[in-house]
Coordinates of C-alpha atoms in Angstrom, one line a residue:
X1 CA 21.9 3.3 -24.7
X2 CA 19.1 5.4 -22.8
X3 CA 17.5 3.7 -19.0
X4 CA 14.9 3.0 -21.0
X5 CA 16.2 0.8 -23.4
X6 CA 16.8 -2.1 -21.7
X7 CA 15.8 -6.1 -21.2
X8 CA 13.0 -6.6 -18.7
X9 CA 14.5 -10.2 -17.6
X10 CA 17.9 -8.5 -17.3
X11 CA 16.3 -6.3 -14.0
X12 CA 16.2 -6.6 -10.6
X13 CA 14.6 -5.0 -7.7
X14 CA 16.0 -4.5 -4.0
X15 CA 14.3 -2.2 -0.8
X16 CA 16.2 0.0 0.7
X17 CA 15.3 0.9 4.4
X18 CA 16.8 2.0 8.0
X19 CA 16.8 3.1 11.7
X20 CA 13.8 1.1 12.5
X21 CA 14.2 2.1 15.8
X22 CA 11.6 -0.6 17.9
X23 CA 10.8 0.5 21.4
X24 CA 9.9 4.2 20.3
X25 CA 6.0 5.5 19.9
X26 CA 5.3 8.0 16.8
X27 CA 3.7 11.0 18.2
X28 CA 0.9 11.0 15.3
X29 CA 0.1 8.2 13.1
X30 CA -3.3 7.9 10.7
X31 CA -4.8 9.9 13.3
X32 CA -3.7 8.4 16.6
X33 CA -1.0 9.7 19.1
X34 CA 1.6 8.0 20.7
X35 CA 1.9 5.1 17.8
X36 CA 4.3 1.7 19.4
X37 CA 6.9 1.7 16.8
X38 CA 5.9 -2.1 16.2
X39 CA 2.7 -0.6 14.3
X40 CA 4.8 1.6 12.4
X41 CA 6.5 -0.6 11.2
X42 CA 3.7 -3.4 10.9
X43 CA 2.1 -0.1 8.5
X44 CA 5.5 -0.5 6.4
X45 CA 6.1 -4.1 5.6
X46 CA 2.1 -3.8 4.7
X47 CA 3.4 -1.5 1.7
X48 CA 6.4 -3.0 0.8
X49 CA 4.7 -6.5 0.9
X50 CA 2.0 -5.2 -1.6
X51 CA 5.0 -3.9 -4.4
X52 CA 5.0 -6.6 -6.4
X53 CA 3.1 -6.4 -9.4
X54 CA 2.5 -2.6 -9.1
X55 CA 3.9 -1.1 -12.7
X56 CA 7.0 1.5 -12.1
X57 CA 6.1 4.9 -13.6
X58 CA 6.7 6.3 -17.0
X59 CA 10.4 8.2 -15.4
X60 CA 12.6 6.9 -18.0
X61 CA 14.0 4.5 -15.1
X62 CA 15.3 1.2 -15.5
X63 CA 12.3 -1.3 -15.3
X64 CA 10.3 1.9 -16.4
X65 CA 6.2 1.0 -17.4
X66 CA 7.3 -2.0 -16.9
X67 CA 5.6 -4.6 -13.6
X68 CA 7.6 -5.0 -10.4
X69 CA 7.9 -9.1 -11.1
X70 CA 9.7 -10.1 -7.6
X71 CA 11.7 -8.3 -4.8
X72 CA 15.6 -9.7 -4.6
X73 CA 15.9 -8.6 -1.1
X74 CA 15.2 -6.2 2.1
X75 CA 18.2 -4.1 3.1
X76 CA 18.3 -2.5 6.8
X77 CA 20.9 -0.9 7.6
X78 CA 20.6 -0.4 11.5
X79 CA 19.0 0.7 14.6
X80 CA 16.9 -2.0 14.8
X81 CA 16.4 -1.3 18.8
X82 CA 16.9 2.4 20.2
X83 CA 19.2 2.8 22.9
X84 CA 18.3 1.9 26.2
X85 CA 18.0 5.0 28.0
X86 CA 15.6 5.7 30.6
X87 CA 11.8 4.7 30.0
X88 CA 13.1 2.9 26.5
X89 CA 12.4 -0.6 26.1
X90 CA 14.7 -3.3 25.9
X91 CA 17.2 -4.9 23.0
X92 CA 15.8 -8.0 23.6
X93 CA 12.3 -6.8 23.3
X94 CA 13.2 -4.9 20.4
X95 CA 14.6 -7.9 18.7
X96 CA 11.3 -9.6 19.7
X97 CA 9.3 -7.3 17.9
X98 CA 11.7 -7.1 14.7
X99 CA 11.2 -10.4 14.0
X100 CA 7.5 -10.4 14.5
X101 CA 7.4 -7.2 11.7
X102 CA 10.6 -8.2 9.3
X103 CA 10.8 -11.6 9.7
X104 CA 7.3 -13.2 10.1
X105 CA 5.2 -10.4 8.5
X106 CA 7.6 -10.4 5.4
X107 CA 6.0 -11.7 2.5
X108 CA 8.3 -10.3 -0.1
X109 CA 9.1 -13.1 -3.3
X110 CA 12.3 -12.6 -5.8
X111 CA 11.8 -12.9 -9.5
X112 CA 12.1 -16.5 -9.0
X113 CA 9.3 -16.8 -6.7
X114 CA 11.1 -18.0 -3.5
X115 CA 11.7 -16.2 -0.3
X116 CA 13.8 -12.5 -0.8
X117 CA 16.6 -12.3 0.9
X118 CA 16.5 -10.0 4.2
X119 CA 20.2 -8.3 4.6
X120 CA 20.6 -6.3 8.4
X121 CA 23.7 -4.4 9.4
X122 CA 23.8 -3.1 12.9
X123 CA 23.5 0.6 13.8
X124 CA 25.2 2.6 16.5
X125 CA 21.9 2.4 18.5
X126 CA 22.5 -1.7 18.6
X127 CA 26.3 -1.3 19.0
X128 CA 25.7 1.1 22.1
X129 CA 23.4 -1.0 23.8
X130 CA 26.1 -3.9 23.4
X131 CA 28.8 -2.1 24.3
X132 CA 27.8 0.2 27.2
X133 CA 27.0 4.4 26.7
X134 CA 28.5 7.4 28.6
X135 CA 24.9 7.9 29.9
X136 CA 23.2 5.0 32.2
X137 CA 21.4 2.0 29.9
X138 CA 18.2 0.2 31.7
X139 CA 19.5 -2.8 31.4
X140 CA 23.4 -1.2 31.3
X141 CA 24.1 -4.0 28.7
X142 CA 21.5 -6.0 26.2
X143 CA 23.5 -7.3 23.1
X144 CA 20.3 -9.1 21.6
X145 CA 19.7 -6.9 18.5
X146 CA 23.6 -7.3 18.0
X147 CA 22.7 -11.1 18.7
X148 CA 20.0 -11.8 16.9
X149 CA 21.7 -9.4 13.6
X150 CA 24.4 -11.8 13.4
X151 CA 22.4 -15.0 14.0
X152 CA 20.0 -14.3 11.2
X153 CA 23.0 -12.9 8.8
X154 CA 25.7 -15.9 9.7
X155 CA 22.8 -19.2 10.7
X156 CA 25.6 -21.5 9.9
X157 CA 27.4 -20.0 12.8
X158 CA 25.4 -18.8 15.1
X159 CA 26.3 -17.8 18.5
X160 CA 24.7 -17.7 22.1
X161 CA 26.5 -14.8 23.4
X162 CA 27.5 -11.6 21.0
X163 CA 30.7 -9.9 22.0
X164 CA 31.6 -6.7 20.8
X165 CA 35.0 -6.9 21.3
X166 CA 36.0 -10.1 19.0
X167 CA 33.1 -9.8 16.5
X168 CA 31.8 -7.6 14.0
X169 CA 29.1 -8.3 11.7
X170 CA 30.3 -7.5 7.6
X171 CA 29.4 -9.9 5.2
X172 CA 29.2 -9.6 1.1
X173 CA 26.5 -10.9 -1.3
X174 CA 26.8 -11.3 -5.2
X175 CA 23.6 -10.4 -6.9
X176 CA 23.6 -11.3 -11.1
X177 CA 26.8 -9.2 -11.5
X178 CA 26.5 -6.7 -8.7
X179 CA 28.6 -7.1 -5.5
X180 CA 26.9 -5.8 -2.3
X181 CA 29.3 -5.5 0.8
X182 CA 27.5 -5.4 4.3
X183 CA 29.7 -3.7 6.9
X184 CA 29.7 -2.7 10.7
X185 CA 28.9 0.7 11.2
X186 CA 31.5 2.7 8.8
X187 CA 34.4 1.2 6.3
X188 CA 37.2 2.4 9.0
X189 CA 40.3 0.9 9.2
X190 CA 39.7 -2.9 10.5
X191 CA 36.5 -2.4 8.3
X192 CA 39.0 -1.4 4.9
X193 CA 41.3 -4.3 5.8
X194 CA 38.3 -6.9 5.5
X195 CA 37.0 -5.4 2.5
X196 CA 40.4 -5.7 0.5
X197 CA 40.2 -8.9 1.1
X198 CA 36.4 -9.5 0.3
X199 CA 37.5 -7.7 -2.9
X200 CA 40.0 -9.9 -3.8
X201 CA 38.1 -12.3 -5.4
X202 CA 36.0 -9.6 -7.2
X203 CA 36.2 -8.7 -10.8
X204 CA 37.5 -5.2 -11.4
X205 CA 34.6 -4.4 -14.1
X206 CA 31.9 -5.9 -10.9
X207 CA 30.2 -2.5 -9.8
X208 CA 30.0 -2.8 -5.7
X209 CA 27.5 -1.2 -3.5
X210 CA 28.1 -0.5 0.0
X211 CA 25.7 -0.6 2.7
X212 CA 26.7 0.8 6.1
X213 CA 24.6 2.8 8.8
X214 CA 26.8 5.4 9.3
X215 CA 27.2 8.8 6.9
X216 CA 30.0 8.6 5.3
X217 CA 31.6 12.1 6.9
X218 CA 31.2 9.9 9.7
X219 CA 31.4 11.6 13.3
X220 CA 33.9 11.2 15.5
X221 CA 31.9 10.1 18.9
X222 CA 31.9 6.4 17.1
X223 CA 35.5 6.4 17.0
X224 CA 38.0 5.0 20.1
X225 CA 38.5 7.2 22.6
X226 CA 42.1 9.3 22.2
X227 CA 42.3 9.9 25.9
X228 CA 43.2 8.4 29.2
X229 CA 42.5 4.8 29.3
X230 CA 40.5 4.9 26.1
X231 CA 37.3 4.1 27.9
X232 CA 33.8 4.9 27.6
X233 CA 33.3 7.9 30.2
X234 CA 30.7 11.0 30.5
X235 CA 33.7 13.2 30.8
X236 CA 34.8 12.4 26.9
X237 CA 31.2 10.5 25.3
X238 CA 33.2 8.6 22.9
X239 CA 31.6 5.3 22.0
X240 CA 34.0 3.1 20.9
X241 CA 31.5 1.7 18.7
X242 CA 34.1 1.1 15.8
X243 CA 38.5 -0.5 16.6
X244 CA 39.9 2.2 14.8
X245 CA 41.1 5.3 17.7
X246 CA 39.9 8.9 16.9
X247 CA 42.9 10.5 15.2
X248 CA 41.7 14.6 14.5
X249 CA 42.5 15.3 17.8
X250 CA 41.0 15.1 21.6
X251 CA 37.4 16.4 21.4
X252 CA 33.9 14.6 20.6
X253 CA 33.0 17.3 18.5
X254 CA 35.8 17.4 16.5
X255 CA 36.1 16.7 12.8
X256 CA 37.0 13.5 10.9
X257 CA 39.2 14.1 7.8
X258 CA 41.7 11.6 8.9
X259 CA 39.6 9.1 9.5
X260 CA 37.5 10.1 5.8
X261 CA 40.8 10.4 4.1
X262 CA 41.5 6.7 4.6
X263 CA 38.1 5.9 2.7
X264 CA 38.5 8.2 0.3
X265 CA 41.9 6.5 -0.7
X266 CA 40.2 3.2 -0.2
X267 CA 37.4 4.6 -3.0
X268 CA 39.9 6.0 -5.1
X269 CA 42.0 2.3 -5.0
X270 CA 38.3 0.6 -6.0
X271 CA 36.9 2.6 -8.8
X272 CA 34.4 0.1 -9.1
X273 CA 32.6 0.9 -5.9
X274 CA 29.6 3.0 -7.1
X275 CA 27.4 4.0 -4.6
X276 CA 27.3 4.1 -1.1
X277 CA 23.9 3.1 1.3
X278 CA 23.5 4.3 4.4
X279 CA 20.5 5.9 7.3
X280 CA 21.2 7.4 10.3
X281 CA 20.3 11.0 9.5
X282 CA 16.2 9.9 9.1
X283 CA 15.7 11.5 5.6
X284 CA 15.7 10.9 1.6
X285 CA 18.4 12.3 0.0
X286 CA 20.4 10.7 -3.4
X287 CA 23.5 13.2 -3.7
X288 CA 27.8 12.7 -4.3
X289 CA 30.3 12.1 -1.4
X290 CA 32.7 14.3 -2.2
X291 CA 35.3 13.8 0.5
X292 CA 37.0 16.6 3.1
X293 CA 39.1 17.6 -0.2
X294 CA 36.6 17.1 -2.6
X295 CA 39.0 14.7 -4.6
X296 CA 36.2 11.6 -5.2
X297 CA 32.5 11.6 -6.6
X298 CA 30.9 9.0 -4.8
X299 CA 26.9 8.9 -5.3
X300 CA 25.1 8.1 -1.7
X301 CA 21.5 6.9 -1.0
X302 CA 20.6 8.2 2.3
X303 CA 17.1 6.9 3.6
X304 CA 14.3 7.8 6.0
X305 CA 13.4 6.3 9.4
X306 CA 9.8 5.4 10.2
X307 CA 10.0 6.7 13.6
X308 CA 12.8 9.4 13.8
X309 CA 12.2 10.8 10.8
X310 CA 13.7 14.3 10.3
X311 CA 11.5 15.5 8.0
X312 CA 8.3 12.7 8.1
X313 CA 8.0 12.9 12.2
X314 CA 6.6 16.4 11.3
X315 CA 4.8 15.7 8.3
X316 CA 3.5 11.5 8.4
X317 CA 3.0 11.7 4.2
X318 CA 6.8 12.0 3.8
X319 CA 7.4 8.3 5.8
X320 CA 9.8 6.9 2.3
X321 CA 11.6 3.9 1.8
X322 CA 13.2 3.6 -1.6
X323 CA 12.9 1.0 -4.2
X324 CA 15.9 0.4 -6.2
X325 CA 16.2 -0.9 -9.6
X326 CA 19.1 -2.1 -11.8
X327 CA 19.4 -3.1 -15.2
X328 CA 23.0 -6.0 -15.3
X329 CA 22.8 -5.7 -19.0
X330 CA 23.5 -2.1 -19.8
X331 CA 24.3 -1.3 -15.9
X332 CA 22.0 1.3 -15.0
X333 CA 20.6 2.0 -11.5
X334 CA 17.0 4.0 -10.8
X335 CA 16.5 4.3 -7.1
X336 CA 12.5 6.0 -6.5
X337 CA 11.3 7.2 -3.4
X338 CA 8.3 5.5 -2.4
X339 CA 5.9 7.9 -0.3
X340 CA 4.6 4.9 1.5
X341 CA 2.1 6.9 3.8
X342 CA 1.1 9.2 1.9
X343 CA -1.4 7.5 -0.8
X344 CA -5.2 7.2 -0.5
X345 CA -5.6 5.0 -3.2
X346 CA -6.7 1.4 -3.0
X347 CA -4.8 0.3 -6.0
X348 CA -1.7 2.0 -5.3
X349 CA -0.8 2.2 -1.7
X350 CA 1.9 4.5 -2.3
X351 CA 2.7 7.4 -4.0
X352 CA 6.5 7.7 -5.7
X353 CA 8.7 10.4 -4.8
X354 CA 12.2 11.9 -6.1
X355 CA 14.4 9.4 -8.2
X356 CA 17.8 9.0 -9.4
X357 CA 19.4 7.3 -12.7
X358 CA 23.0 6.5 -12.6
X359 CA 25.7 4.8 -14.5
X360 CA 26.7 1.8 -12.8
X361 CA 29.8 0.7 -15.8

């Protein structure tokens, strides 16, 4: 059966979106310098808040011609403050503003008309500013991102104080037949043995989606430190952001098939795990993880960044976020680049980019 034969009740909508990064400026924006990233991202939520009811294009997607009805959620996955170097602002200020753009500002309504869900997972920008850098942090320590991450993801627990050490923020979600699994950073070891379990209780013939900030050839600086006392130091720049100790050998720089290998096999265990979400390298690109041997075929989603765009800090009309569409009937999966700064039109406030079908059976 072709995308475009499908049920319109049987499809759903999520937005897909990361490395926020609050406390940085834009250097142009709509024809101002030097842009706070809180009306950036104020510019953003404007566009995604004003999706539905636009009709999706005639691409042969899922949902294609057909109205955006409702919005099932907002995913971020990370970065919601930048690290607090010198002249940056705050975590806790960062938070502040997150809320007043993501939270308060966010207008987006399900199929069912009620509130969409808004799904976060930390970044290694949040992490760092938690944990302590190699390089001096003003304050050395804020942990309210991390704080305020886990608080809005786990209410029914939620804490005063965020430590690093004892708690990591992975949750899952089941959304009409598709399991979504949130995790901390990158599916390393302690991240692998939670997810077998999460998995447990999951069909075999359920397609999962993973969402996690980190590429997945991750690098090895978020990895424990293999030397000395294991600490965070300038002399070595690990940042012990995730449990699992760097295994490739004693450098920074160094490579990270070990650590890959173990995912790969995790993957290769899970067939059902289709497709893998993640920012942290600030541009659009839908392409196969492949692994150090090239032994899996893994389809990834990478996003863009409103404010440290690798392509769209250069050029403003390439700012994306990506719309993605899936059909629980036939399992099919379109995600669209939406060009959200880049349209002139009243009607249409965007303009859509690349897109990608898959199989998600």
């Amino acid at each position: 059966m072709t995308l475009s034969a499908q049920s319109k009740d049987s499809v759903f909508h999520f937005i897909f979106t990361s490395d926020v990064h609050f406390g940085l400026t834009k250097e142009d924006f709509r024809g101002k310098e030097d842009v706070p990233s809180i009306e950036v991202n104020k510019a953003m939520i404007q566009v995604m808040n004003n999706m539905i009811g636009k009709q999706l294009p005639d691409d042969n997607g899922v949902g294609a011609n057909n109205k955006i009805k409702g919005i099932e959620s907002l995913v971020i996955t990370g970065d919601i403050a930048n690290r607090m170097e010198k002249g940056i602002q705050s975590a806790a200020d960062s938070w502040k503003q997150f809320q007043t753009i993501y939270i308060d500002s966010n207008h987006l309504l399900n199929n069912k008309g009620k509130a969409a869900g808004l799904w976060v997972v930390p970044g290694n920008h949040d992490m760092s500013n938690a944990n302590g850098f190699h390089r001096p942090l003003y304050p050395l320590k804020d942990a309210s991102s991390m704080l305020g991450i886990y608080n809005l993801m786990f209410p029914e627990k939620k804490l005063t104080h965020y430590d690093s050490v004892t708690t990591r923020i992975h949750y899952s979600k089941d959304v009409y037949g598709v399991h979504f699994i949130f995790l901390s950073l990158y599916p390393d070891s302690a991240e692998r043995v939670w997810m077998e379990k999460d998995l447990a209780s999951v069909k075999s013939t359920t397609p999962v989606f993973l969402f996690a900030h980190s590429i997945p050839d991750v690098e090895a600086r978020f990895f424990e430190n293999p030397n000395g006392d294991h600490s965070i130091n300038e002399e070595d720049k690990f940042e012990n952001l995730v449990p699992e100790r760097y295994k490739d050998g004693k450098l920074v720089k160094g490579p990270t098939d070990i650590e890959q290998l173990g995912f790969v096999s995790f993957v290769q265990q899970h067939p059902n795990i289709k497709v893998y979400f993640h920012g942290h390298e600030n541009y659009t690109e839908y392409y196969t993880y492949k692994g150090p041997k090239e032994n899996i075929q893994l389809t990834s989603v990478r996003t863009d960044s409103p404010m440290k765009g690798k392509y769209s800090a250069k050029d403003e009309k390439k700012l994306a976020f990506e719309l993605v569409s899936i059909d629980t009937k036939n399992k099919t999966m379109s995600v669209r680049e939406i060009l959200w700064n880049k349209s002139t039109s009243t009607i249409l406030p965007f303009t859509w980019g690349q897109m990608m079908n898959i199989s998600i059976q």
